[in-house]
mmCIF file of C-alpha atoms in Angstrom:
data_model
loop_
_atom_site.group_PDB
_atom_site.id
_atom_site.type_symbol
_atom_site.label_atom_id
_atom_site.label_comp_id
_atom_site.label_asym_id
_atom_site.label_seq_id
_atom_site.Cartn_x
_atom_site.Cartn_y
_atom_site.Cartn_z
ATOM 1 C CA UNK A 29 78.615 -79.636 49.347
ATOM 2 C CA UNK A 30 76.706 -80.946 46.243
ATOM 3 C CA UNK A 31 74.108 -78.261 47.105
ATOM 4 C CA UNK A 32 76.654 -75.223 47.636
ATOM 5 C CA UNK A 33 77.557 -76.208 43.901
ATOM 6 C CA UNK A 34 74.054 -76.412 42.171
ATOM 7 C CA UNK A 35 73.337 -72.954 44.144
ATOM 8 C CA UNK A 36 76.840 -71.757 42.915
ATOM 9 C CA UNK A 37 75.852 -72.669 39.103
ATOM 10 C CA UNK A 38 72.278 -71.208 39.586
ATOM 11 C CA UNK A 39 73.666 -68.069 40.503
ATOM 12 C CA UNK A 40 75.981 -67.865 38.213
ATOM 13 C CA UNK A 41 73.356 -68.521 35.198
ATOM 14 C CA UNK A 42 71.363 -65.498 36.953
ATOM 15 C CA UNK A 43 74.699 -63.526 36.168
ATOM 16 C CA UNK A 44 75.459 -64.267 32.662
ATOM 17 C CA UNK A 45 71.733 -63.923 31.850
ATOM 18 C CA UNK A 46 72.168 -60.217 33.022
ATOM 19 C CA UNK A 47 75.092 -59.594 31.189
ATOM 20 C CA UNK A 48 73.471 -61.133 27.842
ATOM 21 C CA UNK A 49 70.375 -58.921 28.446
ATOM 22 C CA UNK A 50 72.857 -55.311 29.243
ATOM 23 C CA UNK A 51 74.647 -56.160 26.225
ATOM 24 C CA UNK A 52 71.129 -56.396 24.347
ATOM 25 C CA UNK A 53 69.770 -53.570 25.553
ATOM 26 C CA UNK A 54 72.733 -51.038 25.929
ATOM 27 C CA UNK A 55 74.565 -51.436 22.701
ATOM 28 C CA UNK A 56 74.398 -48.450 20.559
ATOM 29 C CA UNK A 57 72.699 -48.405 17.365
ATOM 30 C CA UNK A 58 74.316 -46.073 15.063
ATOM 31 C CA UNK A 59 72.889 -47.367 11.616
ATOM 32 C CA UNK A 60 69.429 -45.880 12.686
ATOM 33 C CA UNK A 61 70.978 -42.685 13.619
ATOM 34 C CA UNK A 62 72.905 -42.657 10.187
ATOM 35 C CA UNK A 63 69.304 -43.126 8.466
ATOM 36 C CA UNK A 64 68.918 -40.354 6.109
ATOM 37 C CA UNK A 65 72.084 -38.127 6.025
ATOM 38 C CA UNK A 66 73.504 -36.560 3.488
ATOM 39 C CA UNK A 67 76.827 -38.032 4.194
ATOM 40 C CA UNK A 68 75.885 -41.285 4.100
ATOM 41 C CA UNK A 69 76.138 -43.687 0.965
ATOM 42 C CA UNK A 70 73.983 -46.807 2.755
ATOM 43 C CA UNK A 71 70.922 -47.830 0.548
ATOM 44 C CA UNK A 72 68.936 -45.227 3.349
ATOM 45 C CA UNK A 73 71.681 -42.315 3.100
ATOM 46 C CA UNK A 74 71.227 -39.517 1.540
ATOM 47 C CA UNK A 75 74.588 -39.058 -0.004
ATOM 48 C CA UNK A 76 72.696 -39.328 -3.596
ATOM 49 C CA UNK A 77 70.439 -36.759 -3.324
ATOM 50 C CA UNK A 78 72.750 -34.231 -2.581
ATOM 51 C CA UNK A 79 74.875 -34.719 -5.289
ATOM 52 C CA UNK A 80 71.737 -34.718 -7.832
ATOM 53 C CA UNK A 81 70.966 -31.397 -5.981
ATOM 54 C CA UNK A 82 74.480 -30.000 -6.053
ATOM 55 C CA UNK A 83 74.815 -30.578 -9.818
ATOM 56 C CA UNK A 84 71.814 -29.005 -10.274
ATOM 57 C CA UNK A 85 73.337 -25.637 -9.284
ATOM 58 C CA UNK A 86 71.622 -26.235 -6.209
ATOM 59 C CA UNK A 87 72.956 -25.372 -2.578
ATOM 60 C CA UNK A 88 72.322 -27.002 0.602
ATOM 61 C CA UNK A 89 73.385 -25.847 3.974
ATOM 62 C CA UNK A 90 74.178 -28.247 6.145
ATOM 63 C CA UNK A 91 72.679 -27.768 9.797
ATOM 64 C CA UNK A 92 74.946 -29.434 12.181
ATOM 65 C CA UNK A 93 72.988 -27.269 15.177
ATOM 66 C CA UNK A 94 69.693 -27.889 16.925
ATOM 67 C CA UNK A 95 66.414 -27.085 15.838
ATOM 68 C CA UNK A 96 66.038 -23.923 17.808
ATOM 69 C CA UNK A 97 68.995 -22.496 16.722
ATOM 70 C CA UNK A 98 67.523 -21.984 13.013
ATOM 71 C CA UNK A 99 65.186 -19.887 13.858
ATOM 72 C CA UNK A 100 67.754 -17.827 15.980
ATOM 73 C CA UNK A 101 70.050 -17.871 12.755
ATOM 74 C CA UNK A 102 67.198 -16.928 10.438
ATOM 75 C CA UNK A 103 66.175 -13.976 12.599
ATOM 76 C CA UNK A 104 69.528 -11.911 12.785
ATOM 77 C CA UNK A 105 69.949 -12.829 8.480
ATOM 78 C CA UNK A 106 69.779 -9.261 7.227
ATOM 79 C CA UNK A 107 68.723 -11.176 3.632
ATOM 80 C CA UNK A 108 65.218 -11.848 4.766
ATOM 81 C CA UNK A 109 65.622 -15.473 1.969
ATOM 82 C CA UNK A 110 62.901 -17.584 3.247
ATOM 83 C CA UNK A 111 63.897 -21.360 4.462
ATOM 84 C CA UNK A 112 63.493 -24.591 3.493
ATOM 85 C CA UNK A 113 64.558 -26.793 6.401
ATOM 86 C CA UNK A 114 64.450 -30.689 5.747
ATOM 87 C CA UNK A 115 64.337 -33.298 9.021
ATOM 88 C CA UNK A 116 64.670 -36.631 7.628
ATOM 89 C CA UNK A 117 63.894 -39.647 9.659
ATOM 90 C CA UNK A 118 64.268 -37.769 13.212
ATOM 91 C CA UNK A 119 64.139 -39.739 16.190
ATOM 92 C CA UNK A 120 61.192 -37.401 18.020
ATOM 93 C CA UNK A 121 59.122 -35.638 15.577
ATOM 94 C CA UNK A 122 58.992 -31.920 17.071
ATOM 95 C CA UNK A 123 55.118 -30.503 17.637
ATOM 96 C CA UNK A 124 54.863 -27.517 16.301
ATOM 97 C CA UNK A 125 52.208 -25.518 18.318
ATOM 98 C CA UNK A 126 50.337 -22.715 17.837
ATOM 99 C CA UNK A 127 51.808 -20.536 20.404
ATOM 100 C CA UNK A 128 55.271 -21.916 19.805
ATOM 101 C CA UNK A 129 58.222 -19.678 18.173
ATOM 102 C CA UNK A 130 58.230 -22.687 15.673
ATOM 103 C CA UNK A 131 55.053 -22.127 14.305
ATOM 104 C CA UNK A 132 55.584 -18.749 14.210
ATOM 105 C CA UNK A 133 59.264 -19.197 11.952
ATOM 106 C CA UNK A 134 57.111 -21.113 9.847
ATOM 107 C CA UNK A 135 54.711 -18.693 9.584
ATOM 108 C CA UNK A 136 57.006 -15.736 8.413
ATOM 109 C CA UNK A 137 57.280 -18.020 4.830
ATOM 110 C CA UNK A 138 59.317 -20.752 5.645
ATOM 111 C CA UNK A 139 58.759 -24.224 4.611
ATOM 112 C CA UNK A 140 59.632 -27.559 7.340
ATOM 113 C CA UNK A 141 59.726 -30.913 5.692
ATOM 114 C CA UNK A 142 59.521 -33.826 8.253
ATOM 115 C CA UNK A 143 59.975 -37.237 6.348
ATOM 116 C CA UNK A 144 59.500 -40.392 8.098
ATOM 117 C CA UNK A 145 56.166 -39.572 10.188
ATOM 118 C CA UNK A 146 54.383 -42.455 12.266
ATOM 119 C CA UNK A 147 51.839 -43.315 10.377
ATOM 120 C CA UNK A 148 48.813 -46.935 10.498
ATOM 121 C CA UNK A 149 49.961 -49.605 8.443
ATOM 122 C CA UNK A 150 47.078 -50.890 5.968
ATOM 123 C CA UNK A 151 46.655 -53.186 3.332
ATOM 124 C CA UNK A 152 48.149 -50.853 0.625
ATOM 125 C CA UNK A 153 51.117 -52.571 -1.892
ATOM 126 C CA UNK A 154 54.296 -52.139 -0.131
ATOM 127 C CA UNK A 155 56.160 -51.140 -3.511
ATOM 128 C CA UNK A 156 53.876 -48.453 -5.164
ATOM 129 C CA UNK A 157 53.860 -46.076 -8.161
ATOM 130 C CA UNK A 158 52.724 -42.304 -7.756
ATOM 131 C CA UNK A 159 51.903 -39.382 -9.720
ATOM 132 C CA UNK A 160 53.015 -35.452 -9.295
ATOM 133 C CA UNK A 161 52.544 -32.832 -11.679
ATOM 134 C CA UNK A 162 54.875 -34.523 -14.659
ATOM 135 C CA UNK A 163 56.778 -36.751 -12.709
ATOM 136 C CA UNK A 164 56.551 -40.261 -11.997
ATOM 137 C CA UNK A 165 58.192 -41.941 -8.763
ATOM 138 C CA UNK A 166 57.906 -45.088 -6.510
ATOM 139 C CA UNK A 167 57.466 -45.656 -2.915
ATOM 140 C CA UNK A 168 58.072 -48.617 -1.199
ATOM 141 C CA UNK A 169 55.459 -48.302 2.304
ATOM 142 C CA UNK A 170 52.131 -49.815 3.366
ATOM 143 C CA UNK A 171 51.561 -46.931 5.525
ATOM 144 C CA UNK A 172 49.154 -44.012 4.969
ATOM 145 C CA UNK A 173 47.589 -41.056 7.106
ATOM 146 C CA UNK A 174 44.178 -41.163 7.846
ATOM 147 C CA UNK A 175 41.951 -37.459 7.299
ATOM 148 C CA UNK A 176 44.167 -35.432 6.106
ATOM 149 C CA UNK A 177 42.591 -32.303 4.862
ATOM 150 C CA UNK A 178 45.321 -30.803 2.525
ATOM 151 C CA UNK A 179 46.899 -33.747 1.153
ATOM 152 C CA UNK A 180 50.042 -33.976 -2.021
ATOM 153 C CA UNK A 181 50.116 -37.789 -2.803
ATOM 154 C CA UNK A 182 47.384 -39.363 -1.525
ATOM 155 C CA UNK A 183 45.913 -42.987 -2.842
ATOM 156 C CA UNK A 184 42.491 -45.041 -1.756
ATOM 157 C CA UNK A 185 44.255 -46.132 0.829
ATOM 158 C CA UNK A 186 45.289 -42.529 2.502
ATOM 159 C CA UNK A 187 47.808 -39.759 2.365
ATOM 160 C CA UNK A 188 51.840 -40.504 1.421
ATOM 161 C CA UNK A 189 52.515 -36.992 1.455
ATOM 162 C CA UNK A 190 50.718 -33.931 2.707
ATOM 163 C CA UNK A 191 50.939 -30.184 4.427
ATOM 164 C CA UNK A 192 49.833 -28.378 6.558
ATOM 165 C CA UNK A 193 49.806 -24.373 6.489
ATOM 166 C CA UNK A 194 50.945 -22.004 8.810
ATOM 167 C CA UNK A 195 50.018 -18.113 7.511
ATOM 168 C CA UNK A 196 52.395 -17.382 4.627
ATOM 169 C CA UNK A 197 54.590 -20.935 5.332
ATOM 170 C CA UNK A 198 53.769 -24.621 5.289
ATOM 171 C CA UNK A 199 54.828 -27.855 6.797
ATOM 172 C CA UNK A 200 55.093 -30.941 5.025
ATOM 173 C CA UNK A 201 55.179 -34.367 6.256
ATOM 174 C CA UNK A 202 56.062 -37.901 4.348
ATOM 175 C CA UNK A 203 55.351 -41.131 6.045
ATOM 176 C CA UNK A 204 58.250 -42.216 4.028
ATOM 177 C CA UNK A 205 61.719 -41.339 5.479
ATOM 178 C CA UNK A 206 63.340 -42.868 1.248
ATOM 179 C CA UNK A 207 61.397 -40.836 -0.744
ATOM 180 C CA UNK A 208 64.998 -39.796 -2.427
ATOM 181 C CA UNK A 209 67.171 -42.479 -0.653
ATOM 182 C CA UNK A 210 70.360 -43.751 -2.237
ATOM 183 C CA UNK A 211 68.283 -47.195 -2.981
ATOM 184 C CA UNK A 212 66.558 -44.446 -5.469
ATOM 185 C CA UNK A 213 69.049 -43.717 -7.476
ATOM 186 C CA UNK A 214 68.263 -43.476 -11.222
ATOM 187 C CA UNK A 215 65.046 -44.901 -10.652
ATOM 188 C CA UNK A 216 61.755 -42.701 -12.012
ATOM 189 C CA UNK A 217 61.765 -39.563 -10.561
ATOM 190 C CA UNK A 218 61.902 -39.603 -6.804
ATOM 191 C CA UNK A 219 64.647 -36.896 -6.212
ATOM 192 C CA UNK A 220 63.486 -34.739 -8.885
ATOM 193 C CA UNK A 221 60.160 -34.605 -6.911
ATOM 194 C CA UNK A 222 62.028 -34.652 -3.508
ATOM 195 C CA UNK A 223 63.980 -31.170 -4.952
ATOM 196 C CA UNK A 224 60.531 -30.231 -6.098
ATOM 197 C CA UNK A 225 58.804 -30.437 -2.435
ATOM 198 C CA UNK A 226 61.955 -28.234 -0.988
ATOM 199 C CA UNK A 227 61.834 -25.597 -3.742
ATOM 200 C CA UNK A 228 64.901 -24.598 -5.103
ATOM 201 C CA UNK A 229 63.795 -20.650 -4.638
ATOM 202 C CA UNK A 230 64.480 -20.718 -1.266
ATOM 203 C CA UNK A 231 67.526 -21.632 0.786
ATOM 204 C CA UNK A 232 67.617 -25.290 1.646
ATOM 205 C CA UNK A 233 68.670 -26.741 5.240
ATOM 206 C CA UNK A 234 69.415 -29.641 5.739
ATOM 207 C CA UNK A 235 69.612 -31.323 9.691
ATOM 208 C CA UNK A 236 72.327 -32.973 10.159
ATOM 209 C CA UNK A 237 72.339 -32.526 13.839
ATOM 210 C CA UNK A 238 69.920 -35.456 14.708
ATOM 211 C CA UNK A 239 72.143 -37.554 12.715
ATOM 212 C CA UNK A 240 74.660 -36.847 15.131
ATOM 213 C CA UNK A 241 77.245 -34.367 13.164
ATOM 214 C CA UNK A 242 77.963 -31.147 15.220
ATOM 215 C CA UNK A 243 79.681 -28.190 14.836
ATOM 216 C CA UNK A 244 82.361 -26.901 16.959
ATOM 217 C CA UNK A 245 80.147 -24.224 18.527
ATOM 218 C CA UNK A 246 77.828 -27.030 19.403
ATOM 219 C CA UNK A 247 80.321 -29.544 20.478
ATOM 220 C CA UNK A 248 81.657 -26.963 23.040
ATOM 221 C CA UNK A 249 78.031 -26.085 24.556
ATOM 222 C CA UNK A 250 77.696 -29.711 25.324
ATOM 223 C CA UNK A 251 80.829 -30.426 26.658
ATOM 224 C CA UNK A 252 80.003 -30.306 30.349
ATOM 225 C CA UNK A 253 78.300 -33.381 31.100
ATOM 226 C CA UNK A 254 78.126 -35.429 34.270
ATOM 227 C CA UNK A 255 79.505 -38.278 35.222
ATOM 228 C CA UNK A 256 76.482 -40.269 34.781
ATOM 229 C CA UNK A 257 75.611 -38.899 31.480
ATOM 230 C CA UNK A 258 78.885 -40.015 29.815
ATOM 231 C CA UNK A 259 77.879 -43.135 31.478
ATOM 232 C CA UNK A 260 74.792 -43.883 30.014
ATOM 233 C CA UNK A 261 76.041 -42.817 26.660
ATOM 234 C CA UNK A 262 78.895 -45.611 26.430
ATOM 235 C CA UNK A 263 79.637 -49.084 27.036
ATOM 236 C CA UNK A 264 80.985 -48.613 30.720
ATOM 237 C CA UNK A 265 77.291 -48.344 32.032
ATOM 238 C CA UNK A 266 77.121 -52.031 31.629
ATOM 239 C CA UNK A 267 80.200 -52.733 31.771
ATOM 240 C CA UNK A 268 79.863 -51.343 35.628
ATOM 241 C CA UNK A 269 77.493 -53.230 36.587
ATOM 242 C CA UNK A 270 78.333 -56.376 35.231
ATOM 243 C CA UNK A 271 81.483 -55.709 37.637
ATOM 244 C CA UNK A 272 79.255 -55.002 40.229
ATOM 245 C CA UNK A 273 77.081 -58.285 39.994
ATOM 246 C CA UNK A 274 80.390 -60.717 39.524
ATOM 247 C CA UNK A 275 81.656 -59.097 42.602
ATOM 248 C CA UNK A 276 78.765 -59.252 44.731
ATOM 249 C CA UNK A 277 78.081 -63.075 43.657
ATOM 250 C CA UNK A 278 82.055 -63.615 44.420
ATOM 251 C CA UNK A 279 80.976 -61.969 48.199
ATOM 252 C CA UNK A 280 77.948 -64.553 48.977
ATOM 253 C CA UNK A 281 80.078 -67.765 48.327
ATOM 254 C CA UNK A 282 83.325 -66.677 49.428
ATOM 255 C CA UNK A 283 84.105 -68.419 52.968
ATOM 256 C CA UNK A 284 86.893 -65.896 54.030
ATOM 257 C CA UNK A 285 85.569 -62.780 56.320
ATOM 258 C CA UNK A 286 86.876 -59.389 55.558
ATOM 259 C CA UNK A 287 89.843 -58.776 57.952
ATOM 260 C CA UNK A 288 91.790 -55.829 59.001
ATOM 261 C CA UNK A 289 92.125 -53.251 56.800
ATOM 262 C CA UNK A 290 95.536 -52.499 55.353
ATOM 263 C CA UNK A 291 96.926 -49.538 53.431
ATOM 264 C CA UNK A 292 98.256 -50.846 50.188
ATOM 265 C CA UNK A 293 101.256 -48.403 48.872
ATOM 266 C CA UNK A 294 99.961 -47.061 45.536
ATOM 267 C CA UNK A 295 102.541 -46.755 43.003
ATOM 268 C CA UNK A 296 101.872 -44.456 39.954
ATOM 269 C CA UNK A 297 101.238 -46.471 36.935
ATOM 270 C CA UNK A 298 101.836 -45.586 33.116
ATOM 271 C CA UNK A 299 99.305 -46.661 31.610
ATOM 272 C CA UNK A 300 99.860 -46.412 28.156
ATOM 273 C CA UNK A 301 103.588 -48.272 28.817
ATOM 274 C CA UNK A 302 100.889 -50.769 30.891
ATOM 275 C CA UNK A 303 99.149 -51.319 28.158
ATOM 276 C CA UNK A 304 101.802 -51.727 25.397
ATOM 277 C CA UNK A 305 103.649 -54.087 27.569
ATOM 278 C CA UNK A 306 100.359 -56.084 28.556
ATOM 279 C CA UNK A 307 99.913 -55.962 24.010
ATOM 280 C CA UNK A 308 103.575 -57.042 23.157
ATOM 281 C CA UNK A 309 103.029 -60.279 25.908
ATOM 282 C CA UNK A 310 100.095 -60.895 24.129
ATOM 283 C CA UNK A 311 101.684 -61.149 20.679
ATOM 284 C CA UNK A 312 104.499 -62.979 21.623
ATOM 285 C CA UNK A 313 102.383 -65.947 22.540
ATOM 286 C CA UNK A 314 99.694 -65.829 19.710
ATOM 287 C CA UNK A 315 102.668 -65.446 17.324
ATOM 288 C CA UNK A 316 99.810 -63.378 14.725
ATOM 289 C CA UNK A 317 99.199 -59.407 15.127
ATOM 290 C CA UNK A 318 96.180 -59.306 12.238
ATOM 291 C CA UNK A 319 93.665 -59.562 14.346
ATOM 292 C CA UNK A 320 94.100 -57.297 17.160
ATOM 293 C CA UNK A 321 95.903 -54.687 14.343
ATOM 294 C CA UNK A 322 92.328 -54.628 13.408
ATOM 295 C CA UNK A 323 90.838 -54.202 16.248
ATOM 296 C CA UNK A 324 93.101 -51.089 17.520
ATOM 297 C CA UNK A 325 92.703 -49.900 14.095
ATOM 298 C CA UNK A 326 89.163 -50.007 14.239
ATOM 299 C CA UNK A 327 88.673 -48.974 18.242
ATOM 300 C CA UNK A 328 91.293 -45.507 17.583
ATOM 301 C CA UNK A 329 89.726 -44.322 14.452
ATOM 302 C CA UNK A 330 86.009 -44.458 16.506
ATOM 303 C CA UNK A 331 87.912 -42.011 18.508
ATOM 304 C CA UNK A 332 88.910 -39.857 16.219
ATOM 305 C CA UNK A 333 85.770 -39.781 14.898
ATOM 306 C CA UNK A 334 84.078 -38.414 18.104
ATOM 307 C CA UNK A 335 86.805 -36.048 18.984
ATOM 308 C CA UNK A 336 85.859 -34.647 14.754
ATOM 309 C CA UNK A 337 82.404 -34.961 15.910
ATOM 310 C CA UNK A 338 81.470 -37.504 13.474
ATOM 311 C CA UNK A 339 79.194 -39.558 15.543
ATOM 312 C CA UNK A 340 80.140 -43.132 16.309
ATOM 313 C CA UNK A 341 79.589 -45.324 12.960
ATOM 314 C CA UNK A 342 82.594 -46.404 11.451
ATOM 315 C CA UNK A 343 82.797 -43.995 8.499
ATOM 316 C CA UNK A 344 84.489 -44.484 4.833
ATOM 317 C CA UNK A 345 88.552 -43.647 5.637
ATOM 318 C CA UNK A 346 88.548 -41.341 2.999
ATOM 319 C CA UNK A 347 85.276 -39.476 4.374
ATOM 320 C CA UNK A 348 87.657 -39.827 7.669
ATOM 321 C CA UNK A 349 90.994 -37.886 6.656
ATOM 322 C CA UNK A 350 88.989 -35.585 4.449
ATOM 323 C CA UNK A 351 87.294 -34.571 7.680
ATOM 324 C CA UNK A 352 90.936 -34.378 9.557
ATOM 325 C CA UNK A 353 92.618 -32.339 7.264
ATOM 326 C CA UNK A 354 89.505 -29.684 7.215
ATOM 327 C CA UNK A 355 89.627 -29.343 10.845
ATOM 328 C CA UNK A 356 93.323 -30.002 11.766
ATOM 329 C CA UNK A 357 94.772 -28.589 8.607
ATOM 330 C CA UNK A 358 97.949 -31.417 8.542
ATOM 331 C CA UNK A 359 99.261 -34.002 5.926
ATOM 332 C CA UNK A 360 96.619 -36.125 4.707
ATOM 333 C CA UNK A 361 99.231 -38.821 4.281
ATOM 334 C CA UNK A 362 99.679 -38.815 8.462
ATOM 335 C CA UNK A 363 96.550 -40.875 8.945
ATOM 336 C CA UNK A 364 96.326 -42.381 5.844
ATOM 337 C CA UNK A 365 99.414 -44.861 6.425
ATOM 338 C CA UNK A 366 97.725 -45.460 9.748
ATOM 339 C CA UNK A 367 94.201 -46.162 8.549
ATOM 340 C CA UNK A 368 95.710 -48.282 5.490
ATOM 341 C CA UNK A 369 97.737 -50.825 7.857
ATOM 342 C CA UNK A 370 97.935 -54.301 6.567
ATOM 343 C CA UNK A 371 100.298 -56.078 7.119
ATOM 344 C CA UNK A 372 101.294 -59.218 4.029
ATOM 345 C CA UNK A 373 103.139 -61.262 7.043
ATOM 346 C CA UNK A 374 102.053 -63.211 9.750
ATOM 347 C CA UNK A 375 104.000 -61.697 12.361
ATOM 348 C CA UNK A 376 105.397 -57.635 12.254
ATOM 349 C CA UNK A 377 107.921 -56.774 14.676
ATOM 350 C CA UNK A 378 107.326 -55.297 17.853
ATOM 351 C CA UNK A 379 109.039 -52.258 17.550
ATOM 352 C CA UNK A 380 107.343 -51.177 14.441
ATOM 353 C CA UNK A 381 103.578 -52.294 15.616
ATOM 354 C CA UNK A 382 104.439 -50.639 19.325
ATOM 355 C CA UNK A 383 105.694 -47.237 16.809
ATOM 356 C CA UNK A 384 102.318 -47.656 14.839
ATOM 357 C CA UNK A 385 100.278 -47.547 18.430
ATOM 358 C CA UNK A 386 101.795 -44.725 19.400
ATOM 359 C CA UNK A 387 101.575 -42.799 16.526
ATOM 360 C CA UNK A 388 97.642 -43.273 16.902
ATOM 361 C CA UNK A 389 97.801 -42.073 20.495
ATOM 362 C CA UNK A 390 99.714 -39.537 19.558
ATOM 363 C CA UNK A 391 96.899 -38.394 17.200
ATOM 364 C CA UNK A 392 94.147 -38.727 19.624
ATOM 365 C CA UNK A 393 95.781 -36.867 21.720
ATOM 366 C CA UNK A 394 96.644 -33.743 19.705
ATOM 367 C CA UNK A 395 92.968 -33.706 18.795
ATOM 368 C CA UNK A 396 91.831 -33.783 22.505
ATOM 369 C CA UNK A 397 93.968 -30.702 22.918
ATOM 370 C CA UNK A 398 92.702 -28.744 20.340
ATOM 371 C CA UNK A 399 88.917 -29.430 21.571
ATOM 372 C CA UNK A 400 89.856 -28.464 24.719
ATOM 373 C CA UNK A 401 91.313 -25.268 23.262
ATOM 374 C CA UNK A 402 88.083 -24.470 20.755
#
């Protein structure tokens, strides 16, 4: 008996071990994927350099499409304006080959600026001061490319910044993904000499796309996924098999056999009434709603956000409802009084918090319907 216990705990470690390491593993990581945007106001945003740009007179498009699709874009523009398009920090850097229609969009006089290219780490001071035409600006990187034959900054220790060109067009790589991040602002001149690299003369495109923002063209395209893809891109992949491994374990000790089967009458469930019901028990013995008002808050504006298509870091609210009212063209002040919830008692009554859940689904809802009808 002592032994059936010791095996019991051993197996059980084995379990929660698993879970720890799916949890690890399988969690998103959204502040990478937020690296570099335009919308973004983090330290390694982007938000910044827009602005400087914008107030410059300055116009940038921003691409919420793949790749490909500029060059499809470009082609039927009866203006002929070449292109500056701008990848910052992108998760695969694309290979532009000679054969490809890439290199030949490039070649036609456009300009593609990759920043944030893998590059050998040497023994160069991570925080160091550079020199371009009049301007004066600061990295902070030890790493440098190694023979490059047509380079822009380049110090004793290799090339910061350098091109490569294609016929009438160029391509221009950084090993820094910051050179005009937010943590820039107002210090020398790194987004003078970012604006500088992406020439003002011709029209600027900025991807958005691998930062996860999509356009509702886009967003329809990619609508049909499989099962298992919407599985591997949420938390119910491990999730699943977590349930899998606590049930099998529960199988190999359990000392009752499997008997007869017997057809269990399924009744149909509402499972938003379900869940409010399950919610309002819940309450009534913590006597405190704070916490989980936060956390419904929190979990129903991530789904607004990726019914808007606005990937799944928890955004600014204001960046939020300016987003909603674009797209849905209603009140502002409907999901403001949701977002802005906080309550100055311990306790709200039920009626009102159940009213305030519903009033999200509500909105969740309606939004699902109109994707479904783009």
């Amino acid at each position: 008996m002592i032994f059936q216990q010791r095996k019991l705990w051993l197996w059980m470690g084995i379990v929660l071990a698993a879970i720890a390491i799916l949890t690890i593993f399988t969690a998103p990581n959204s502040n990478k994927l937020m690296a570099g945007s335009t919308y973004s106001k983090e330290p390694d945003g982007y938000g910044a350099w827009y602005e400087y740009m914008s107030n410059k007179g300055v116009t940038l498009k921003r691409w919420q499409k793949p790749f490909n699709e500029i060059i499809h874009d470009s082609t039927d523009n009866s203006k002929n304006k070449t292109i500056t398009y701008v990848q910052i920090f992108p998760d695969k850097i694309p290979v532009i080959y000679s054969n490809s229609e890439y290199y030949k969009w490039v070649g036609k006089g456009n300009k593609l600026i990759i920043l944030g290219v893998e590059a050998t780490a040497t023994k160069a001071p991570f925080t160091s001061q550079h020199s371009y035409k009049n301007l004066q600006f600061q990295l902070k990187t030890t790493r440098r490319k190694q023979k490059v034959v047509d380079s822009i900054i380049q110090d004793e220790y290799g090339a910061v910044v350098w091109r490569t060109k294609v016929k009438q067009g160029e391509i221009i790589y950084a090993v820094s993904p910051y050179i005009a991040a937010n943590a820039y602002q107002g210090v020398s001149d790194n987004f003078e000499f970012m604006a500088q690299l992406a020439d003002s003369n011709n029209e600027i495109i900025i991807d958005e796309y691998i930062h996860g923002y999509k356009d509702i063209e886009t967003k329809q395209a990619e609508r049909q996924e499989t099962l298992s893809q919407y599985l591997s891109q949420t938390l119910w992949l491990p999730l699943t098999i977590q349930g899998l491994l606590i049930t099998i374990i529960s199988l190999i000790f359990s000392w009752q056999r499997f008997g007869q089967a017997k057809k269990i009458k399924v009744t149909n469930i509402d499972n938003s009434q379900a869940y409010i019901e399950a919610l309002a028990g819940v309450l009534e013995k913590a006597e405190s709603t704070d916490f989980v008002i936060k956390v419904i808050n929190k979990d129903e504006q991530l789904k607004l956000q990726q019914k808007l298509g606005l990937g799944r870091k928890m955004l600014p609210t204001n960046i939020l409802i300016a987003e909603w009212v674009k797209q849905t063209q209603k009140s502002r002040n409907q999901l403001q009084q949701l977002l802005q919830i906080s309550p100055q008692k311990k306790r709200i009554s039920e009626v009102d918090l159940l009213k305030w859940i519903q009033k999200w689904q509500l909105i969740n809802k309606e939004e699902e319907r109109n994707n479904k009808a783009r």
